[in-house]
Coordinates of C-alpha atoms and ligand atoms in Angstrom, one line a residue:
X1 CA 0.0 -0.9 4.1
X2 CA -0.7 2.7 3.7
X3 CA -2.4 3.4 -0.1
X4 CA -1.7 7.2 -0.6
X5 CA 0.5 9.9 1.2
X6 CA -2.0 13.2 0.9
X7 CA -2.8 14.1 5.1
X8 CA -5.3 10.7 5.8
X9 CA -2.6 8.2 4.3
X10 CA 0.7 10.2 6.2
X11 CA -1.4 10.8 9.0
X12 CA -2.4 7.4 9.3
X13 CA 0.9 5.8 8.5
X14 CA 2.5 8.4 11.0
X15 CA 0.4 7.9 14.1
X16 CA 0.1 3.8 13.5
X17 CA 4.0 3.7 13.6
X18 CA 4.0 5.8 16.7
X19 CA 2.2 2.7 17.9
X20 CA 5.2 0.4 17.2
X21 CA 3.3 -1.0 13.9
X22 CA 5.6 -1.4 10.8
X23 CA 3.8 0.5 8.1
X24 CA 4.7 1.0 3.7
X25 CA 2.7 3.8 2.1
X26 CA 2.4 3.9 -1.5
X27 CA 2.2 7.5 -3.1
X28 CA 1.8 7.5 -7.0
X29 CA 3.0 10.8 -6.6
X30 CA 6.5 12.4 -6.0
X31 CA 6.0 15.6 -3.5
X32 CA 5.7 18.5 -3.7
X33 CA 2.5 18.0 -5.7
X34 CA 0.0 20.8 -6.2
X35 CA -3.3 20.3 -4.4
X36 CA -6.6 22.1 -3.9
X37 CA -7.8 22.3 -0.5
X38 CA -5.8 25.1 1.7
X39 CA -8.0 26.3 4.7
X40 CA -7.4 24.1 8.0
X41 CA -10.1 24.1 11.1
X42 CA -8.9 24.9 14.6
X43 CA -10.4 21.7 15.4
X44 CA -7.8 19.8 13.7
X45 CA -4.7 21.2 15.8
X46 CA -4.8 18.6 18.1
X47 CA -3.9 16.0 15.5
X48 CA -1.3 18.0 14.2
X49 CA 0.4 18.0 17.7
X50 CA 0.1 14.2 17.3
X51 CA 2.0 14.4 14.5
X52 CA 4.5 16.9 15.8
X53 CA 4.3 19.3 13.0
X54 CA 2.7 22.9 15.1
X55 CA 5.7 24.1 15.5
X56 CA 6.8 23.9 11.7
X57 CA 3.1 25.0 10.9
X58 CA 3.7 28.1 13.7
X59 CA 7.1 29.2 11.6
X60 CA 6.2 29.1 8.1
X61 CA 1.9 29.2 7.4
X62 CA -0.9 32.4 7.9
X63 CA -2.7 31.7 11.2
X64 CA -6.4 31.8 10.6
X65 CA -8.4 32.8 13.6
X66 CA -12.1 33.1 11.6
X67 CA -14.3 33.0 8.5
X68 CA -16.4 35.8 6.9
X69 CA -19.2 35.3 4.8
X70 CA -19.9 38.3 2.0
X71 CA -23.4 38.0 0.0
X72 CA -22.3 39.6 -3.4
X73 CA -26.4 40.3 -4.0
X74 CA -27.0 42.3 -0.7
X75 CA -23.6 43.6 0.7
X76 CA -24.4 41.5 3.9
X77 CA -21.5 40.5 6.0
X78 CA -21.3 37.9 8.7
X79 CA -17.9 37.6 10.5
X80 CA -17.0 34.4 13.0
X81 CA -14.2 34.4 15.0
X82 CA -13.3 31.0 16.2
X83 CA -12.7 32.4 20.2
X84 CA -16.4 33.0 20.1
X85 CA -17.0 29.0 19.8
X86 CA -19.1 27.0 22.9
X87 CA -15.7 25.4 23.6
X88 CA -13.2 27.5 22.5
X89 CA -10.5 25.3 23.2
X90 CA -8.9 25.4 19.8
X91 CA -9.0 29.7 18.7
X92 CA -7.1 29.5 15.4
X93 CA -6.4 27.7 12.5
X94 CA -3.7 27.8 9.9
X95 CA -4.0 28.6 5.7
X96 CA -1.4 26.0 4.4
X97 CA -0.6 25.7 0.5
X98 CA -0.8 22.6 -0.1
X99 CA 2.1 20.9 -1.6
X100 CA 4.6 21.7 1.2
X101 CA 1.7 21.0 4.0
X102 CA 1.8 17.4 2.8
X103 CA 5.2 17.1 2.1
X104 CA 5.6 18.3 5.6
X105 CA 3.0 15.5 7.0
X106 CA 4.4 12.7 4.7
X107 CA 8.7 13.8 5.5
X108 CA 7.6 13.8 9.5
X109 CA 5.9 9.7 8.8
X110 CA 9.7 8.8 7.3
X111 CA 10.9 10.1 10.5
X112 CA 8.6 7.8 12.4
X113 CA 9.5 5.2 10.6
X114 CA 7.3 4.4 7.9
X115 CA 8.5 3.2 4.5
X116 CA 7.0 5.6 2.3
X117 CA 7.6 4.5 -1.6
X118 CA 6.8 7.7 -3.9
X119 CA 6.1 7.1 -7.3
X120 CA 4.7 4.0 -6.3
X121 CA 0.7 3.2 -7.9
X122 CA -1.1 0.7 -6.2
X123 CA -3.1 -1.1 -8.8
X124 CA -5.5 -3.3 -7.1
X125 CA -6.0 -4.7 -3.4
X126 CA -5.3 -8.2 -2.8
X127 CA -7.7 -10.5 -1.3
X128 CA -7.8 -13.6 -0.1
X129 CA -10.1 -15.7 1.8
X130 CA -12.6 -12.7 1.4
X131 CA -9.8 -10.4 3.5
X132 CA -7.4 -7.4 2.3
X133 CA -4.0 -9.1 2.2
X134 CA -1.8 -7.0 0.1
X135 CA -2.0 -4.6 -2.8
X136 CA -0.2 -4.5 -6.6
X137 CA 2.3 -1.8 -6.7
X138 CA 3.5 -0.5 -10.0
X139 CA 6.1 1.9 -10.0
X140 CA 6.5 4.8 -12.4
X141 CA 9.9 2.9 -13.9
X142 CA 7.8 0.2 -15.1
X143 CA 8.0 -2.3 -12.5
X144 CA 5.5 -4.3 -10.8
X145 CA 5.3 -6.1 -7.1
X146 CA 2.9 -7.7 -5.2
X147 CA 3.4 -6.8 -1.4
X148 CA 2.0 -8.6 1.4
X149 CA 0.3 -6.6 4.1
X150 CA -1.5 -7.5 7.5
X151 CA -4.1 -4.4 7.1
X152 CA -4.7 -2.1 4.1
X153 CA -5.7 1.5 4.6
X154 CA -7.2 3.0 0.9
X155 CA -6.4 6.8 1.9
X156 CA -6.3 7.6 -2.0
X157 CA -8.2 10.6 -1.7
X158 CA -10.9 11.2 -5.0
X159 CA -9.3 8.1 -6.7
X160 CA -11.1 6.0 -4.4
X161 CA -9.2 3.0 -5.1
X162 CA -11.3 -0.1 -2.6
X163 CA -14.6 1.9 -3.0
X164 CA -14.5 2.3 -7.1
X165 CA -13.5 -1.0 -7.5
X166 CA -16.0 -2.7 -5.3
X167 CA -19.2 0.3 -6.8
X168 CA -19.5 1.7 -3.6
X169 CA -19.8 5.7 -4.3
X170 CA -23.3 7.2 -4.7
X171 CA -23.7 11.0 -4.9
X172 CA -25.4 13.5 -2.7
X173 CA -28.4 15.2 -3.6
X174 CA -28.1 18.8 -4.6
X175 CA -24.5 19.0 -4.6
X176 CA -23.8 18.1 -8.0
X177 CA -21.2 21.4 -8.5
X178 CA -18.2 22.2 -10.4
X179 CA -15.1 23.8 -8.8
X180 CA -12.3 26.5 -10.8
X181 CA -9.4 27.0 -8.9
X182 CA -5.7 29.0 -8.9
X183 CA -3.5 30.7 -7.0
X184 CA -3.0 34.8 -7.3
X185 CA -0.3 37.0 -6.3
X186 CA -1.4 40.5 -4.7
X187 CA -5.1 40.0 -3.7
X188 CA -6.5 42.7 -1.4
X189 CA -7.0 41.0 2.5
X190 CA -7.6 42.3 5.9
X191 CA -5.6 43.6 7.9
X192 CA -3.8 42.4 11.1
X193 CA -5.0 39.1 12.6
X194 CA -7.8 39.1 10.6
X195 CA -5.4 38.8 7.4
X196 CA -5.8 35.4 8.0
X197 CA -9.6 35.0 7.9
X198 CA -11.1 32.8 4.7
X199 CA -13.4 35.0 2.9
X200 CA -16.6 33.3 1.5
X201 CA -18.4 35.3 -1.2
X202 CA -21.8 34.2 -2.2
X203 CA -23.1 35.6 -5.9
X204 CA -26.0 34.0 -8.2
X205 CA -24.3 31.1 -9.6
X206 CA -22.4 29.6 -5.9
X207 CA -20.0 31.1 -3.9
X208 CA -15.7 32.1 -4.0
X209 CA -13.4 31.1 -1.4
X210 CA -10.2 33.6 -1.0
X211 CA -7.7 32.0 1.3
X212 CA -4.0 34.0 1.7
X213 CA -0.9 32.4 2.3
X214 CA 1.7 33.8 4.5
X215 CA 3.3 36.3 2.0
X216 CA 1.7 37.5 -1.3
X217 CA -0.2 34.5 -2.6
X218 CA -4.0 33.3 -2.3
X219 CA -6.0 31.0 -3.2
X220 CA -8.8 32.0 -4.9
X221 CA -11.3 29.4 -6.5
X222 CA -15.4 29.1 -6.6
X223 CA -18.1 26.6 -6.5
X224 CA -20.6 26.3 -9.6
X225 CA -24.3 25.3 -10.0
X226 CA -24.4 22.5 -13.1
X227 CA -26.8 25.0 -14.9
X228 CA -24.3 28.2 -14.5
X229 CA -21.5 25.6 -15.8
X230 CA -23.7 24.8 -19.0
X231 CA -23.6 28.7 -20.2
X232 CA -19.5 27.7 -20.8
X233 CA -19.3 28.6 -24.9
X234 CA -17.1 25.2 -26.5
X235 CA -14.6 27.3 -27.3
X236 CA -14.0 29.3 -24.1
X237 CA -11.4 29.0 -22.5
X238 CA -11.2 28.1 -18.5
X239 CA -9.4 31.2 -17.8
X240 CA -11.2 33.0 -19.5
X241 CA -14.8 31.7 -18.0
X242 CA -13.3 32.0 -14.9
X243 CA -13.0 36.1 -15.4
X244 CA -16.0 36.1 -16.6
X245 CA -17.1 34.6 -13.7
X246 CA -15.0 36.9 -11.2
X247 CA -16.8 39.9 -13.2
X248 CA -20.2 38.9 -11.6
X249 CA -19.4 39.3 -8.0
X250 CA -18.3 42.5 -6.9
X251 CA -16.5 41.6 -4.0
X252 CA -14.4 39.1 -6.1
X253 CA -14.0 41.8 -8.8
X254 CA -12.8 44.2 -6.6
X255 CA -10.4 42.1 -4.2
X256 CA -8.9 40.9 -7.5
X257 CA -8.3 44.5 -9.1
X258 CA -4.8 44.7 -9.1
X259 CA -4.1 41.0 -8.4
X260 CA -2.0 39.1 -11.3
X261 CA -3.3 35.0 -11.8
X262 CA -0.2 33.2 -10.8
X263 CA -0.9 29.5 -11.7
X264 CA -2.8 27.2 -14.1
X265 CA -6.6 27.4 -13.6
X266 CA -7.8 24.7 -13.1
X267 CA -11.0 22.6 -12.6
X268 CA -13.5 19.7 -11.0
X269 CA -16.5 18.6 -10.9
X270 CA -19.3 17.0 -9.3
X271 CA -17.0 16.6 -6.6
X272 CA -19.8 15.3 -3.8
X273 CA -19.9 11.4 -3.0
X274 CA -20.5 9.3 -0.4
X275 CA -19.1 5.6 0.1
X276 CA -21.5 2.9 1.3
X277 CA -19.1 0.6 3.3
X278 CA -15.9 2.3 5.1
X279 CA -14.7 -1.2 6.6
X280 CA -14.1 -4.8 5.5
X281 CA -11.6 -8.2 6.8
X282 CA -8.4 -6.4 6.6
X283 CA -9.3 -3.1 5.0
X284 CA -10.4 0.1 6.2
X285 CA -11.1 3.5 3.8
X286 CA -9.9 7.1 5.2
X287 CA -10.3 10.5 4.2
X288 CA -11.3 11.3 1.0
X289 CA -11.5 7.7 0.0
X290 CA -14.2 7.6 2.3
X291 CA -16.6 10.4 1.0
X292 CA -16.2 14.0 -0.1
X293 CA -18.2 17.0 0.9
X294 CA -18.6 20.3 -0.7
X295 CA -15.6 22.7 0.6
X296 CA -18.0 25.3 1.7
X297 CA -16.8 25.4 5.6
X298 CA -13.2 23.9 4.2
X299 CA -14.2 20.5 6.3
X300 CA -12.2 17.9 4.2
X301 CA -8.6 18.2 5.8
X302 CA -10.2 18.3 9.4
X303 CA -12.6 14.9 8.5
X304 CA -9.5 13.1 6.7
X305 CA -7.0 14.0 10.2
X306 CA -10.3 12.7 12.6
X307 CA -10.1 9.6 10.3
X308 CA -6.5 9.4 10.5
X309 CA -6.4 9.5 14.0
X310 CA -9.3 6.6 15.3
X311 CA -8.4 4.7 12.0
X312 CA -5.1 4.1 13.6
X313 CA -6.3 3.7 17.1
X314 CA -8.8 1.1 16.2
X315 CA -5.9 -1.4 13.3
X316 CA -3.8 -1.4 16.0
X317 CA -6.5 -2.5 18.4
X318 CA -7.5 -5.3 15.4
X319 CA -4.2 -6.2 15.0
X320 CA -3.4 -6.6 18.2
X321 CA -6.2 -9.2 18.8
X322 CA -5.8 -10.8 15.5
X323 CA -9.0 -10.5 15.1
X324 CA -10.3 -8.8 11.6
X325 CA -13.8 -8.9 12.4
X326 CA -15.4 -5.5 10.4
X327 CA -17.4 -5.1 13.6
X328 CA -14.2 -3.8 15.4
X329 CA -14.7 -0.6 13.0
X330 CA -18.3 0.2 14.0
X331 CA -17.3 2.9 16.7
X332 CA -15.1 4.0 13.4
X333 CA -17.8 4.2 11.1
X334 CA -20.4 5.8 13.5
X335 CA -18.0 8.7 14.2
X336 CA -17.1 9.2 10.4
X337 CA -20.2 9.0 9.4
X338 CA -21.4 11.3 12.2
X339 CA -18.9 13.9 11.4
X340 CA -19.1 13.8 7.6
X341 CA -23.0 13.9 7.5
X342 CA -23.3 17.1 9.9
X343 CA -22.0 19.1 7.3
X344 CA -23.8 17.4 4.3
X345 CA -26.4 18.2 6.2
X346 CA -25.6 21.9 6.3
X347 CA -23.9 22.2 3.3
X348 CA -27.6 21.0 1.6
X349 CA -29.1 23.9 4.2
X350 CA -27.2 26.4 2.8
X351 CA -27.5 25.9 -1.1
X352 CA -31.5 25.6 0.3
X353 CA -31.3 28.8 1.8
X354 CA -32.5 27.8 5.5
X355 CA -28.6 27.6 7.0
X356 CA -27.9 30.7 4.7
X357 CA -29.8 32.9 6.9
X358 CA -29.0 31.8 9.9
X359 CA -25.2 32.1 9.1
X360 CA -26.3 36.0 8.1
X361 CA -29.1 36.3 10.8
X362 CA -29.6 40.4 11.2
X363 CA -30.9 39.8 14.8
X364 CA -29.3 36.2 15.3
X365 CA -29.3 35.1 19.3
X366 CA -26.1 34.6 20.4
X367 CA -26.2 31.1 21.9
X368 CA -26.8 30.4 17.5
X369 CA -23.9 32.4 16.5
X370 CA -21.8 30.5 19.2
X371 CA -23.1 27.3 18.0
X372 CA -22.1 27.9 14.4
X373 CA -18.9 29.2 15.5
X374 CA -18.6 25.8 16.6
X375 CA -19.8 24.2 13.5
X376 CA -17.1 26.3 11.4
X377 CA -14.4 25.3 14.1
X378 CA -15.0 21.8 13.4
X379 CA -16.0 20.9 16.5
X380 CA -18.5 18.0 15.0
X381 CA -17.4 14.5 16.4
X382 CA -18.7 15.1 20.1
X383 CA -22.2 13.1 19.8
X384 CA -23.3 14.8 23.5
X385 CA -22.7 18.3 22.6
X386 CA -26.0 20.6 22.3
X387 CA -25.2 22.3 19.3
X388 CA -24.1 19.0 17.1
X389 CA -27.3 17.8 18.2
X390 CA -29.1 20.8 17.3
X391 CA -27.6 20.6 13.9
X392 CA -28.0 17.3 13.0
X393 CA -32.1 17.8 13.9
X394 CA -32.3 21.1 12.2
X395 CA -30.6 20.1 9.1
X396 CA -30.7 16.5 9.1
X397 CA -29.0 15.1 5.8
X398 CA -29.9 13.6 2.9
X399 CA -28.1 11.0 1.7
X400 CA -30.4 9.8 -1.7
Ligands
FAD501 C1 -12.3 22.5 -4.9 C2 -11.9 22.0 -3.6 C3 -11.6 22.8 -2.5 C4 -11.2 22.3 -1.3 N1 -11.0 23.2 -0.2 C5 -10.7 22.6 1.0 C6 -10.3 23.5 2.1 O1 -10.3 24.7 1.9 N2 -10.0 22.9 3.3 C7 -10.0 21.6 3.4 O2 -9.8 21.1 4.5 N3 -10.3 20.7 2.4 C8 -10.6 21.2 1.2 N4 -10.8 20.4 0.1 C9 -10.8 19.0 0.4 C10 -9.4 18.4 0.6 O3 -8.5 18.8 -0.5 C11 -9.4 16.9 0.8 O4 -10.5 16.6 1.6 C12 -8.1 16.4 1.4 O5 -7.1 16.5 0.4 C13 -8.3 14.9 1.7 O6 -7.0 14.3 2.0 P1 -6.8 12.8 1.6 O7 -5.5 12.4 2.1 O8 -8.0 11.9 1.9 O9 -6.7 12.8 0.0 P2 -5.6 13.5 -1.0 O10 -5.1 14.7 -0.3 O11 -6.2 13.7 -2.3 O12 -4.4 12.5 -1.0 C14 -4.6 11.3 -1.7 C15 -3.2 10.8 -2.2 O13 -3.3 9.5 -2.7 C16 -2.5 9.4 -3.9 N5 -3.0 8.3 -4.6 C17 -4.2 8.2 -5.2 N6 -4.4 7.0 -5.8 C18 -3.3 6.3 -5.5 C19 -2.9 4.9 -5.8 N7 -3.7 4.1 -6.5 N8 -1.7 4.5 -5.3 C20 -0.9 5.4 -4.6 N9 -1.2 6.7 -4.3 C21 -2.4 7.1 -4.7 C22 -2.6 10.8 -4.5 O14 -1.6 11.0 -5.4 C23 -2.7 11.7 -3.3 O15 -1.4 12.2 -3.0 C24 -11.1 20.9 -1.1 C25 -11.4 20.1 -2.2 C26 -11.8 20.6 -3.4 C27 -12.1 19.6 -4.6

C-alpha cells in the first residue's frame, strides 16, 4: 500500500510492481494537480530510466544542463555547468512543470500494474500487534474502507501522514523561511543550451529561483527570512507583496519587465523539518514524508526518487523473508539520511555565508568548483566519494 501518488509514492509503487509485488496507491488528489517544485538534478536520470519515462521527458520538457547564481547586492555571477562535475556521468537535467511530470510518473505505475485509486484520502494507518497492517481510505464521494496491506509506504509528501500522527517532525535550525510562488509567461532567459539553466538570485531578504519551461512559461518564486515576512502590512495583498518584493532585486526586476503573472501566487512557510524515525514493523516513510529541505539547490525531487528507488529494493527484500524487522531498513535510513543532511548542511552554510562564498569564490581552485558541481548535480549518496566527504566535514549539519 502506496499512501500518495506525487514522484516518491508513483515511483515507489512503479519500481515495487516491476518487482512482481501487487501494489494500491491512494492519491487524495485527482491529476493534474498543480505543484511547486519544477527543477530536476542530473543525478536523478537514472531513476527516471527505471521508470521508463526519458524518452517522454526528452519530447516534451526544457533540458537543463546548469545552475547560475546572481548576488542582486554585488552583480557577482557564478555559472555551473553540470559536465564540469568529478563524475560527469549524468550532464543534464530537465525543468518539468509539475502537474503533467507527475501525472506522467503516476499514468506509467497503472501501466505497471499498480492500482492507483485517485481521490482516495487515507485517514489513518492501521496497526496491529505494534505493525502497519492497512490504512482507512475515505474517498471524496463519501465513502469509507479499511484496506488490508502487507507493507505501508507514507509518501504523502508535507502532509506527513505516519510521522504527524506518531510527533515525529522537529525543525531545522536557521531555516525557518517562507516561500511565494507562480508561474509567468514571457520572462527574459538565456539563450541556447543555457535557456535551460535555473537562475538563482540572491538579494537582502533570501534568494529567487527562475526556472523556464519548454515554451513561454517560468516559474518564478523566492525564499523569505521570518523577519522580511513580518514587514507584510494585514491588509496587503500576496500579489502585491510579492512585487514589492521583485522590486528589490534588480535582476528579478529586470528579467520580469515585460513578463505578465500567469497564475495564482501563492505561498508556504516554514517549510524545513526533519522526521526522527523513517522505519517501523510494516511501515516505511519516503520522500517528503520523510523530511524536507530548503529548495535552494532544487534537491527534493532527486532525494524523494533515491528514496523511491532503495525503499522498494529493500520491501521487497522484507517481504520476501517475511521478516518485518525495522533493522532491515537501516542501510535505508543511513543513505536517506546521508543524502538529506549533506544539503542541510549546506543549505545552513549558505544562509551563514561560509558556502556563499565558496559557491562565488573570485579565485576558487578548480578541484572546489568541480566538487560543487557535483553537489548541485546531486551526486550525494556515494559515502566514498572525496568531495561528499569533504562536504559533510566542512559543513556538517545541524539538526537541533
Ligand atoms: C517552495 C518550494 C520549491 C521547491 N522547488 C523544488 C525544485 O525546484 N526542485 C525539486 O526537486 N524540489 C523542489 N521542491 C520540493 C518538491 O516539491 C518535493 O520535494 C517533492 O514534491 C516531493 O515529492 P513527494 O512525492 O514526497 O511529495 P508530493 O509531491 O507532495 O506528493 C505527495 C502526494 O501525496 C498526496 N497525499 C497527501 N496526503 C495524502 C493522504 N492522506 N492520502 C492520499 N494521498 C495523500 C498529495 O495529494 C500529493 O499528491 C520545492 C518545494 C517547495 C515548498
Amino acid at each position: 500500500m502506496v499512501i500518495g501518488g506525487g514522484p516518491a509514492g508513483s515511483s515507489t509503487a512503479s519500481l515495487l510492481a516491476g518487482r512482481g509485488r501487487s501494489v494500491i496507491l491512494l492519491e487524495k488528489e485527482r491529476f493534474p494537480r498543480f505543484h511547486i517544485g519544477e527543477s530536476l538534478l542530473p543525478r536523478s536520470l537514472s531513476v527516471l530510466r527505471e521508470l521508463g519515462v526519458v524518452p517522454a521527458l526528452e519530447q516534451g520538457y526544457l533540458r537543463k544542463y546548469g545552475a547560475r547564481f546572481c548576488d542582486s547586492a554585488t552583480g557577482r555571477i557564478a555559472h555551473y555547468r553540470f559536465v564540469e562535475a568529478l563524475d560527469p556521468g549524468e550532464q543534464f537535467a530537465y525543468q518539468v512543470p509539475r502537474a503533467a511530470f507527475d501525472e506522467m510518473l503516476l499514468d506509467a505505475a497503472g501501466r505497471r500494474g499498480v492500482q492507483v485509486l485517485q481521490g482516495w484520502t487515507a485517514s489513518d494507518v492501521c496497526f496491529e500487534g505494534g505493525r502497519a497492517a492497512g490504512v482507512v481510505a475515505r474517498s471524496d464521494d463519501g465513502s469509507s474502507r479499511r484496506i488490508d496491506a502487507s507493507f505501508v509506504v507514507d509518501a504523502s509528501g508535507r502532509d506527513t501522514l505516519l510521522a504527524s500522527g506518531k510527533r515525529l517532525r522537529g525543525l531545522l535550525p536557521g531555516l525557518d523561511k517562507t516561500a511565494i510562488y507562480s508561474h509567468w509567461d514571457g520572462v527574459w532567459r538565456e539563450a541556447g543550451d543555457d535557456q535551460g539553466n535555473i537562475q538563482i538570485v540572491l538579494f537582502e531578504p533570501g534568494w529567487f529561483w527562475f526556472i523556464p519551461f519548454a515554451g513561454t512559461m517560468t516559474s518564478v518564486g523566492c525564499v523569505l527570512s521570518s523577519e522580511y515576512v513580518r514587514t507584510k502590512r494585514p491588509d496587503e495583498a500576496l500579489g502585491a507583496f510579492f512585487e514589492r518584493t521583485i522590486a528589490m532585486s534588480s535582476f528579478a526586476s529586470e528579467w520580469l519587465r515585460a513578463a505578465t503573472l500567469a497564475t495564482e501566487v501563492g505561498a508556504v512557510a516554514d517549510f524545513s523539518y526533519r522526521v526522527r524515525e523513517l522505519a517501523g514493523p510494516g511501515w516505511v516513510l519516503v520522500g517528503d514524508a520523510a523530511g524536507f529541505i530548503d529548495p535552494l539547490f532544487s534537491t527534493g525531487v532527486h532525494l524523494a526518487l533515491e528514496n523511491a528507488r532503495l525503499a522498494a529494493e529493500t520491501i521487497d527484500a522484507v517481504l520476501d523473508a517475511g521478516d518485518l524487522d525495522p533493522a532491515r531498513f537501516d542501510p535505508y535510513v543511513r543513505a536517506a539520511r546521508r543524502g538529506a543532511e549533506t544539503f542541510v548542511g549546506l543549505v545552513q552554510a549558505f544562509y551563514d555565508g561560509a558556502f556563499r562564498e565558496a559557491l562565488f569564490a573570485e579565485h576558487q581552485r578548480p578541484l572546489l568548483r568541480r566538487m560543487i558541481t557535483s553537489l548541485l548535480s546531486g551526486d550525494v549518496f556515494d559515502e566514498g566519494a572525496s568531495w561528499s566527504r569533504f562536504v559533510v566535514e566542512r559543513y556538517p549539519a545541524r539538526l537541533g
